XYZ file of C-alpha atoms in Angstrom:
623
model
C -23.411 22.672 -31.035
C -22.331 21.073 -34.099
C -22.171 21.111 -38.643
C -21.243 17.907 -39.606
C -18.396 17.805 -42.945
C -17.402 15.598 -45.199
C -18.095 11.352 -44.531
C -15.454 9.279 -44.057
C -14.718 6.096 -46.528
C -18.110 6.787 -47.522
C -19.440 5.257 -44.215
C -19.644 7.243 -42.062
C -20.201 11.077 -41.869
C -18.281 13.145 -39.583
C -19.528 15.983 -37.202
C -17.593 18.835 -36.151
C -18.373 19.419 -32.292
C -17.065 22.170 -30.310
C -16.393 19.339 -27.423
C -17.394 16.056 -25.683
C -17.354 14.624 -22.606
C -15.936 10.478 -22.621
C -16.300 8.284 -19.827
C -14.740 5.004 -18.640
C -16.474 2.475 -16.456
C -15.258 -0.526 -15.228
C -13.846 -2.665 -12.585
C -11.758 -1.456 -10.084
C -9.231 -3.431 -11.740
C -10.075 -3.024 -15.118
C -7.298 0.514 -16.163
C -9.607 2.931 -15.940
C -8.040 5.368 -15.146
C -5.284 4.394 -16.879
C -7.372 4.784 -19.806
C -8.976 8.140 -19.127
C -5.148 9.087 -18.705
C -4.142 8.270 -22.163
C -7.268 10.082 -23.358
C -6.373 13.165 -21.609
C -2.889 13.188 -22.804
C -3.429 11.974 -26.117
C -6.515 15.081 -26.674
C -4.048 17.882 -24.845
C -1.062 17.313 -27.961
C -3.710 17.682 -30.492
C -4.041 20.693 -28.611
C -7.922 20.633 -27.020
C -8.766 22.422 -24.025
C -10.411 19.949 -20.734
C -10.568 19.063 -17.841
C -10.724 15.960 -15.816
C -12.483 13.671 -12.648
C -10.900 10.572 -11.423
C -13.401 8.300 -10.143
C -12.269 5.678 -7.741
C -13.423 3.226 -5.136
C -11.610 3.994 -1.822
C -10.883 -0.312 -1.312
C -7.465 -1.585 -2.946
C -9.318 -4.323 -4.509
C -13.290 -4.127 -3.701
C -14.470 -7.248 -4.605
C -14.796 -7.848 -8.803
C -18.461 -6.553 -10.020
C -19.657 -5.457 -7.803
C -20.944 -1.610 -8.194
C -18.296 -0.427 -4.501
C -16.192 -1.220 -6.744
C -16.395 0.480 -10.046
C -13.668 2.945 -11.216
C -14.152 6.119 -13.581
C -12.764 8.440 -15.698
C -14.920 12.061 -17.020
C -12.521 13.743 -19.270
C -14.193 16.758 -21.180
C -12.527 17.899 -24.109
C -12.882 20.435 -26.450
C -11.839 24.211 -28.366
C -13.080 26.586 -26.100
C -11.903 27.517 -22.876
C -13.439 24.949 -19.881
C -13.796 24.223 -16.657
C -15.454 22.170 -15.814
C -15.323 17.925 -16.942
C -18.844 18.683 -18.079
C -22.418 17.332 -16.187
C -23.269 13.967 -18.465
C -21.278 12.157 -20.750
C -21.351 12.100 -24.309
C -20.441 9.032 -24.376
C -19.770 6.133 -21.628
C -17.385 2.544 -22.065
C -19.116 0.325 -19.388
C -16.663 -2.492 -19.065
C -19.035 -4.613 -17.116
C -23.195 -4.760 -15.542
C -21.960 -2.834 -12.268
C -19.970 0.101 -14.348
C -23.602 0.137 -16.015
C -25.561 0.701 -13.368
C -23.452 3.599 -11.402
C -22.841 5.562 -14.038
C -26.172 4.842 -17.125
C -28.107 7.395 -15.056
C -25.896 10.085 -15.748
C -25.520 9.664 -19.996
C -27.128 11.779 -21.056
C -30.106 11.085 -23.576
C -29.156 9.787 -27.383
C -25.851 9.879 -25.462
C -23.593 6.202 -26.475
C -23.206 3.740 -24.880
C -20.062 0.981 -25.244
C -20.572 -2.089 -23.684
C -18.903 -5.324 -23.028
C -21.663 -8.083 -23.969
C -18.974 -10.843 -23.048
C -19.267 -9.634 -19.136
C -23.343 -9.762 -18.620
C -23.702 -13.106 -17.915
C -26.229 -14.334 -14.732
C -23.427 -14.074 -12.530
C -21.802 -10.810 -12.952
C -25.555 -9.254 -13.035
C -26.431 -11.057 -10.329
C -23.200 -9.349 -8.838
C -24.153 -5.732 -9.720
C -28.124 -6.762 -8.625
C -29.302 -6.393 -12.015
C -32.931 -7.912 -11.713
C -32.963 -8.413 -15.479
C -30.097 -8.283 -18.363
C -30.351 -4.695 -19.285
C -29.023 -5.917 -23.258
C -32.592 -7.970 -23.299
C -34.910 -5.524 -21.333
C -35.746 -1.578 -22.575
C -33.994 0.576 -19.970
C -31.819 1.023 -21.957
C -34.332 3.204 -24.802
C -32.807 5.794 -25.541
C -29.611 5.302 -25.999
C -26.961 5.215 -28.721
C -25.876 1.563 -27.218
C -23.314 -0.482 -29.577
C -22.447 -3.450 -28.074
C -18.865 -5.234 -28.642
C -17.519 -8.634 -27.304
C -13.895 -7.178 -25.320
C -13.011 -9.565 -24.433
C -13.708 -11.961 -27.159
C -11.815 -10.037 -29.152
C -8.867 -8.756 -26.842
C -8.635 -12.996 -26.482
C -7.876 -12.997 -30.352
C -6.264 -10.431 -30.868
C -3.498 -11.894 -28.138
C -3.730 -15.712 -28.837
C -0.863 -16.576 -30.176
C 1.408 -13.805 -27.038
C 2.111 -16.192 -25.651
C 0.817 -14.948 -22.505
C -0.896 -16.259 -19.868
C -4.695 -15.810 -20.011
C -5.011 -13.507 -17.054
C -2.576 -10.739 -18.524
C -4.483 -10.736 -21.965
C -7.625 -10.112 -20.140
C -5.925 -6.859 -18.390
C -5.383 -5.352 -22.111
C -9.182 -4.896 -22.936
C -9.282 -1.580 -21.855
C -6.370 -0.664 -25.030
C -8.825 -1.903 -26.815
C -11.575 0.044 -25.804
C -9.778 2.735 -26.298
C -8.840 1.743 -29.563
C -12.112 1.920 -30.218
C -13.033 5.258 -29.116
C -9.562 7.039 -30.565
C -11.535 6.330 -33.726
C -15.248 7.288 -32.879
C -13.249 11.495 -31.728
C -10.180 10.587 -34.262
C -7.353 10.876 -32.280
C -3.453 9.302 -33.152
C -2.451 5.833 -31.839
C 0.761 7.209 -31.174
C 1.404 9.367 -28.407
C -0.595 6.053 -26.426
C 2.475 3.945 -28.138
C 4.412 5.708 -27.422
C 3.691 5.349 -24.009
C 3.177 2.019 -23.397
C 6.995 1.232 -24.708
C 8.459 3.601 -22.572
C 6.073 2.268 -19.693
C 6.101 -1.215 -19.396
C 9.721 -2.065 -22.320
C 11.770 0.166 -20.927
C 11.064 1.205 -16.910
C 9.480 -1.957 -16.567
C 11.583 -4.659 -18.991
C 8.113 -6.226 -20.085
C 8.396 -5.740 -23.419
C 5.741 -8.452 -24.550
C 2.701 -6.256 -21.885
C 3.981 -3.273 -24.128
C 3.309 -5.210 -26.945
C 0.292 -7.054 -26.274
C -0.988 -3.819 -25.192
C -0.417 -2.135 -28.607
C -1.686 -4.858 -30.388
C -5.125 -4.259 -28.389
C -4.644 -0.559 -29.249
C -4.574 -0.894 -33.015
C -7.354 -4.274 -32.339
C -9.385 -1.302 -31.098
C -9.379 0.730 -33.587
C -9.724 -1.314 -37.089
C -12.089 -3.084 -35.326
C -14.704 0.443 -35.362
C -13.165 1.050 -38.808
C -13.671 -2.333 -40.933
C -17.368 -3.118 -38.670
C -18.960 0.601 -39.089
C -20.351 0.415 -35.816
C -20.579 3.978 -35.851
C -22.574 5.817 -38.777
C -20.946 9.175 -37.186
C -17.193 10.540 -36.144
C -16.276 12.972 -34.449
C -13.735 15.415 -35.021
C -12.947 18.302 -31.667
C -10.717 20.580 -33.007
C -8.148 22.521 -31.372
C -8.868 25.082 -28.631
C -7.194 28.302 -29.130
C -5.933 28.940 -25.917
C -3.174 32.245 -25.445
C -0.307 31.095 -26.984
C 3.140 29.082 -24.633
C 4.216 26.328 -23.538
C 1.362 24.205 -21.879
C 2.054 21.048 -20.388
C -0.618 19.045 -19.001
C -1.004 18.759 -14.899
C -2.854 17.325 -12.572
C -3.221 19.759 -9.413
C -1.476 17.703 -6.483
C 1.651 17.666 -9.158
C 1.077 21.688 -9.745
C 1.074 22.008 -5.825
C 4.606 20.125 -5.891
C 6.304 22.496 -8.221
C 5.375 25.175 -7.057
C 6.126 24.575 -3.941
C 9.475 23.733 -5.057
C 9.449 26.685 -7.221
C 9.169 28.633 -4.019
C 11.635 27.175 -2.342
C 14.315 28.830 -5.223
C 12.641 32.192 -5.118
C 13.523 31.947 -1.183
C 16.495 30.356 -1.484
C 15.597 27.712 1.176
C 15.851 24.552 1.152
C 12.763 22.653 1.139
C 12.185 20.148 3.897
C 8.653 17.857 4.086
C 7.744 16.226 6.763
C 5.068 13.553 5.800
C 3.112 10.712 6.287
C 0.891 9.006 3.874
C -2.618 9.890 3.661
C -5.507 9.788 0.692
C -5.382 12.184 -1.894
C -2.186 14.106 -0.695
C -0.138 11.508 -0.623
C 0.882 12.166 -4.154
C 3.098 15.534 -2.932
C 4.641 13.018 -0.811
C 5.963 10.800 -4.021
C 6.532 14.210 -5.931
C 8.458 15.329 -4.058
C 11.135 12.662 -2.768
C 12.023 13.194 -6.754
C 13.554 16.032 -6.380
C 16.623 15.593 -4.517
C 18.683 17.051 -7.292
C 17.054 20.647 -6.213
C 17.725 20.208 -2.860
C 14.337 18.710 -1.518
C 14.687 16.760 2.145
C 11.260 14.497 2.583
C 10.869 12.876 5.382
C 8.358 9.846 5.826
C 6.968 10.132 8.823
C 5.927 7.516 11.799
C 2.881 9.799 11.535
C 1.403 12.687 11.347
C 2.501 14.418 14.782
C 6.015 13.758 13.910
C 5.657 14.470 10.902
C 4.117 18.047 11.570
C 6.933 18.380 14.468
C 9.887 17.362 12.356
C 8.478 19.912 10.118
C 8.950 22.980 12.309
C 11.914 21.527 14.008
C 13.457 22.177 10.033
C 12.070 25.526 10.269
C 13.213 26.564 13.740
C 16.432 25.218 11.841
C 15.802 27.947 8.787
C 14.281 25.764 6.397
C 10.725 26.521 4.781
C 8.872 23.578 6.200
C 6.179 21.996 4.961
C 4.065 19.329 6.123
C 0.835 17.351 3.858
C -2.164 15.818 4.862
C -5.666 15.502 4.510
C -8.946 15.960 7.315
C -7.657 13.346 10.312
C -3.672 13.752 9.456
C -5.196 17.651 10.267
C -6.742 17.150 13.571
C -3.705 15.014 15.103
C -2.056 17.882 14.037
C -3.173 20.387 15.780
C -1.185 21.166 19.042
C 1.956 21.413 16.634
C 0.557 23.529 14.649
C -0.821 25.652 17.706
C 3.216 24.898 18.642
C 4.475 26.989 15.109
C 1.679 29.845 16.112
C 3.339 30.660 18.910
C 6.544 30.431 18.517
C 6.108 32.159 15.135
C 7.469 30.499 12.878
C 7.633 29.980 9.038
C 5.219 26.502 8.268
C 3.575 26.100 5.048
C 0.186 23.256 5.988
C -0.966 21.473 2.804
C -4.649 20.097 3.203
C -5.921 18.080 0.151
C -9.509 17.710 1.542
C -11.322 14.420 1.256
C -15.037 12.831 2.534
C -15.181 12.381 6.358
C -15.765 12.288 9.416
C -13.039 10.239 10.134
C -11.915 7.865 7.377
C -14.776 8.694 6.043
C -14.458 8.957 1.900
C -10.883 8.954 1.170
C -11.513 8.431 -2.332
C -13.505 10.944 -2.593
C -13.956 14.762 -2.578
C -15.161 17.448 0.449
C -14.943 21.046 1.209
C -15.561 20.451 4.431
C -12.474 21.218 6.384
C -12.808 24.690 6.403
C -13.900 25.371 9.956
C -11.317 22.603 11.352
C -8.297 24.745 9.923
C -9.858 27.938 11.359
C -10.594 27.045 14.731
C -10.000 23.909 15.162
C -6.681 24.838 17.421
C -7.004 24.971 21.365
C -6.794 29.349 22.475
C -6.667 31.874 19.308
C -4.709 31.200 17.573
C -4.857 32.802 14.085
C -3.694 31.452 11.607
C -3.662 32.384 7.471
C -5.823 29.705 5.188
C -5.804 29.935 1.033
C -7.540 28.024 -1.210
C -5.980 26.603 -4.867
C -9.428 26.708 -7.042
C -7.807 25.113 -10.682
C -5.462 21.949 -10.640
C -3.301 24.499 -12.384
C -4.398 27.442 -9.386
C -2.463 24.501 -7.080
C 1.265 26.540 -8.488
C 0.342 29.984 -7.534
C -1.239 29.188 -4.705
C 1.356 26.648 -3.056
C 4.639 30.009 -4.055
C 2.269 32.256 -2.195
C 1.476 30.553 0.536
C 5.070 30.544 0.879
C 5.753 34.499 0.437
C 3.365 34.418 3.066
C 4.377 32.848 5.518
C 8.713 33.640 5.623
C 7.128 37.742 5.464
C 4.748 37.281 8.615
C 6.565 34.380 9.906
C 3.790 32.726 10.621
C 3.043 29.327 10.254
C -0.309 29.510 6.583
C -2.680 26.660 6.019
C -3.209 25.946 2.188
C -6.672 23.858 0.633
C -6.561 21.931 -1.489
C -9.430 19.248 -2.436
C -9.551 15.275 -4.080
C -10.587 17.099 -6.926
C -7.948 18.964 -7.774
C -5.697 16.802 -6.515
C -6.170 15.031 -9.578
C -7.997 16.600 -11.730
C -6.069 17.348 -14.420
C -6.410 20.920 -16.915
C -3.782 22.471 -19.716
C -1.118 24.503 -17.539
C 0.436 26.607 -19.254
C 4.339 26.969 -17.972
C 5.256 30.078 -16.631
C 8.581 32.519 -17.183
C 11.124 32.293 -14.525
C 11.746 36.390 -15.111
C 8.115 36.591 -13.942
C 8.321 34.131 -11.168
C 9.028 36.762 -8.212
C 11.475 36.478 -5.658
C 10.690 35.576 -2.388
C 12.816 37.709 0.434
C 13.798 36.167 3.588
C 15.430 37.938 6.387
C 17.635 35.963 8.574
C 18.725 37.907 11.558
C 22.965 37.879 11.659
C 25.473 37.696 14.523
C 25.671 42.090 13.557
C 21.484 42.019 15.619
C 23.462 40.364 18.222
C 23.511 42.234 21.540
C 20.923 42.521 23.140
C 18.983 40.459 20.611
C 15.242 40.645 20.875
C 13.804 37.278 20.008
C 9.835 38.954 19.560
C 10.828 43.085 18.679
C 8.285 42.687 16.088
C 8.520 44.509 12.831
C 6.728 47.649 12.511
C 5.116 46.776 9.111
C 4.355 42.864 9.460
C 4.180 42.639 13.194
C 6.889 39.611 11.996
C 9.415 38.259 14.859
C 13.563 37.455 14.071
C 13.646 34.088 12.433
C 17.047 33.759 14.279
C 18.892 30.238 13.068
C 20.585 28.090 15.898
C 24.183 28.128 16.130
C 24.329 32.186 15.415
C 26.637 34.059 17.272
C 24.180 36.275 19.402
C 21.375 35.662 19.227
C 20.384 32.721 22.143
C 16.911 32.496 22.676
C 13.938 30.705 23.919
C 11.090 29.013 22.033
C 8.328 26.380 23.380
C 4.745 26.284 24.073
C 4.571 28.426 26.988
C 3.637 32.013 26.385
C 6.140 34.206 25.790
C 6.946 37.981 27.059
C 6.578 40.763 24.569
C 10.378 40.963 23.272
C 12.063 39.641 25.442
C 10.523 35.898 24.828
C 10.674 34.955 28.107
C 8.330 32.801 29.732
C 5.389 34.707 30.947
C 2.118 34.128 33.163
C 1.291 38.500 32.969
C -2.465 38.437 32.783
C -1.239 41.785 30.580
C 0.915 40.795 28.150
C -1.355 37.470 27.494
C -3.653 39.759 26.041
C -1.130 41.879 24.754
C 0.495 38.894 22.488
C -2.759 37.461 22.000
C -3.614 40.584 20.254
C -0.158 40.553 18.407
C -0.611 37.591 17.055
C -3.872 38.255 15.956
C -3.479 41.704 14.087
C -0.750 40.020 11.894
C -2.563 37.943 10.617
C -5.484 40.612 10.434
C -2.703 42.802 8.494
C -2.038 40.448 5.485
C -5.009 41.861 3.905
C -3.148 44.508 3.005
C -0.762 42.282 1.690
C -2.907 40.330 -1.238
C -5.089 41.033 -3.886
C -8.401 42.931 -4.417
C -11.032 40.648 -4.716
C -12.403 40.984 -8.446
C -15.688 40.595 -9.413
C -16.544 38.666 -12.561
C -19.252 40.680 -14.354
C -22.169 43.628 -13.315
C -20.693 45.139 -10.098
C -23.673 45.599 -9.198
C -25.499 43.133 -10.506
C -28.680 41.587 -8.103
C -27.653 38.221 -7.723
C -23.477 37.778 -6.707
C -22.557 34.158 -6.712
C -19.131 33.818 -3.812
C -17.193 30.981 -4.254
C -13.572 29.052 -2.459
C -11.695 26.339 -3.344
C -12.867 24.022 -6.615
C -16.056 25.655 -7.209
C -14.575 27.865 -8.957
C -15.291 25.656 -12.065
C -18.769 25.224 -12.084
C -19.494 28.915 -10.155
C -17.846 30.601 -13.739
C -19.984 27.924 -16.437
C -22.641 27.886 -14.424
C -22.792 32.896 -14.290
C -21.846 32.472 -17.871
C -24.495 30.580 -19.069
C -26.905 32.867 -16.831
C -25.395 36.545 -17.665
C -25.839 34.649 -21.735
C -29.622 34.636 -20.805
C -29.585 37.696 -19.653
C -29.067 36.881 -16.159
C -28.310 39.516 -13.436
C -25.724 37.934 -11.841
C -22.144 38.013 -11.082
C -19.202 35.831 -10.054
C -16.606 36.603 -7.350
C -13.910 33.832 -5.672
C -11.554 33.397 -2.369
C -8.386 32.156 -2.925
C -7.772 34.319 0.894
C -10.447 33.418 3.864
C -8.136 33.964 6.368
C -7.447 37.281 6.273
C -10.162 37.608 3.806
C -9.971 41.015 1.022
C -10.319 44.254 2.327
C -12.257 45.038 -0.268
C -14.414 41.982 0.533
C -16.857 43.948 2.255
C -17.842 46.325 -0.116
C -18.409 43.977 -2.983
C -21.178 42.124 -0.655
C -22.750 44.843 0.203
C -23.160 46.161 -3.827
C -25.542 43.273 -3.890
C -29.052 42.167 -2.827
C -28.367 38.391 -3.177
C -24.953 36.469 -1.945
C -25.112 32.381 -3.078
C -21.793 30.486 -1.801
C -22.247 26.761 -3.083
C -20.062 24.718 -0.979
C -19.148 21.040 -0.647
C -19.619 20.919 2.970
C -22.605 22.362 4.976
C -22.474 25.340 4.742
C -19.702 26.693 6.299
C -18.811 30.163 4.508
C -21.675 30.969 4.550
C -21.969 30.558 8.210
C -18.001 32.611 8.430
C -20.020 35.691 6.262
C -23.213 36.210 7.957
C -21.461 35.742 11.372
C -18.449 38.387 10.045
C -19.728 40.368 8.018
C -24.069 40.375 9.127
C -25.314 39.783 5.365
C -27.699 37.057 4.770
C -26.706 35.457 2.638
C -28.211 31.226 0.345
C -26.464 28.539 0.794
C -26.099 26.027 -1.873
C -24.513 22.494 -0.230
C -23.314 19.440 -1.891
C -21.984 16.550 0.635
C -21.993 13.593 -1.840
C -18.356 13.169 -2.474
C -18.428 14.685 -5.749
C -18.111 17.869 -7.121
C -20.973 20.472 -8.070
C -22.354 20.752 -11.495
C -22.526 23.495 -13.544
C -26.292 22.902 -14.271
C -26.868 22.501 -10.398
C -25.294 26.184 -9.889
C -27.697 26.846 -12.598
C -31.524 25.945 -11.223
C -30.506 27.610 -8.493
C -29.269 30.841 -10.016
C -33.035 30.787 -12.351
C -34.339 29.381 -9.152
C -32.737 33.076 -6.410
C -33.851 35.429 -10.040
C -37.980 33.947 -10.429
């Protein structure tokens, strides 16, 4: 949807759009993530709503020019509220043949493809497995092809810079960015300030900053002077609720949420972690928050990391461990220790493609059954899932609240799509964040101290910090006697303790918000989701409702326990569709628990759902 306005300089007309999707793609050494992030930051400052999808290879340095080495960054900017980074790009920047081959199939018909023609040599075409040159055959018919000699122009721009050729070639991504800035009427100042700070101040390489600034301006002026575009585009600012906003990624929001939980509870935050993609950024970010009393410990392995976090909880801290699916496999025995000793612990699982090492830089929702049931014995753990990058903040605070109130480990699920994606986040007011009450046993509770004498409302046991006079008690992995906490092999006691732990987790349902249905509560079709599918589901259902289809949506934050009103909601809808980036794990659970037949829509490609994929299934189910 667009409308034309006055032309620019008499050479190109300006078209006002309500949204645009741009994808930058190139070799993993071409700086596409930096380029995409700079376009995103500039658009956020201009007031656009936005959503991003970084996509990069798992190899640290895949063979240059090959299809496996392609790195991409997609950003969607808009003048209205959006929920996904877009299904298909309007503009594709392809830095080499491999980037073109991987991404051209996604470009909208009639879309713009900006190509670095210098890279389309016989050798580079062979690396990308092209049998013919797409610039010379008819394979790009149907697109608006803009051929730019990016490498040559970058060299010409920096011929007097004194930099070596390798360093000069690394600047061509900013020449490309300058072109796209001109195409979408983006100012250069934000990126220039970032370059001067990042390279000039932090890295003490002002010559690198100057070179990239020169290329950024060079690309902008090249597009202006040469008239390579007959039309340029403007995307007005979005009408967002008033407040202070920042552009934030999921891992950053989750980190800030954990620090906020520490302050709201008055507990010192301790992170025991082992680096693993895509969760490592949480360790990196929290390590910079020593001024907030945060302690970070990079352990030698996943087992040591979670055990250290349990030890911190035992000592009275807010214990935290972060990982991905392979790390959960290693942590499972220690997670069970936290279950049986009943200590608060937050386990963050930023999911990625599996099994084994699988697809470490791609996204999936394939760990749901693992975190629910991947431990020996009956070992219930509360599980909640974040749904957007900014929602990671709220879920981190909620995970901490439940962990300390119910004296239980809690699993918080994110995934690679949320961790690396970004969106505008309205900063919450401190006074609007509720405190997290914490009650630790004191010397006043001494005498006949009973470490497993439970609170009648929550079934939580007392939190007794070591060294508190009179609160001596036993901890460990052996079964505990009810109330006293002594080691017990009594069969009746084991059954009673198993049900107590089970009922404690089930009781959390009364302490979480009811599930909200968006749309007609009696619609024929309900789209039920969890985790990062929310954006695509929201977009699909909104479009389906505009077509007059009888469809509503609901999205689960809590998966164990389910919201208390879920069963009633399921009964009201004839058809329930559950989209998941796995083989149908939530569908299996829903059908087993509620004896409700559901329609499962699965995608296991390491890529998030598009709105169109879900809309197509909605339309098929409703005839």
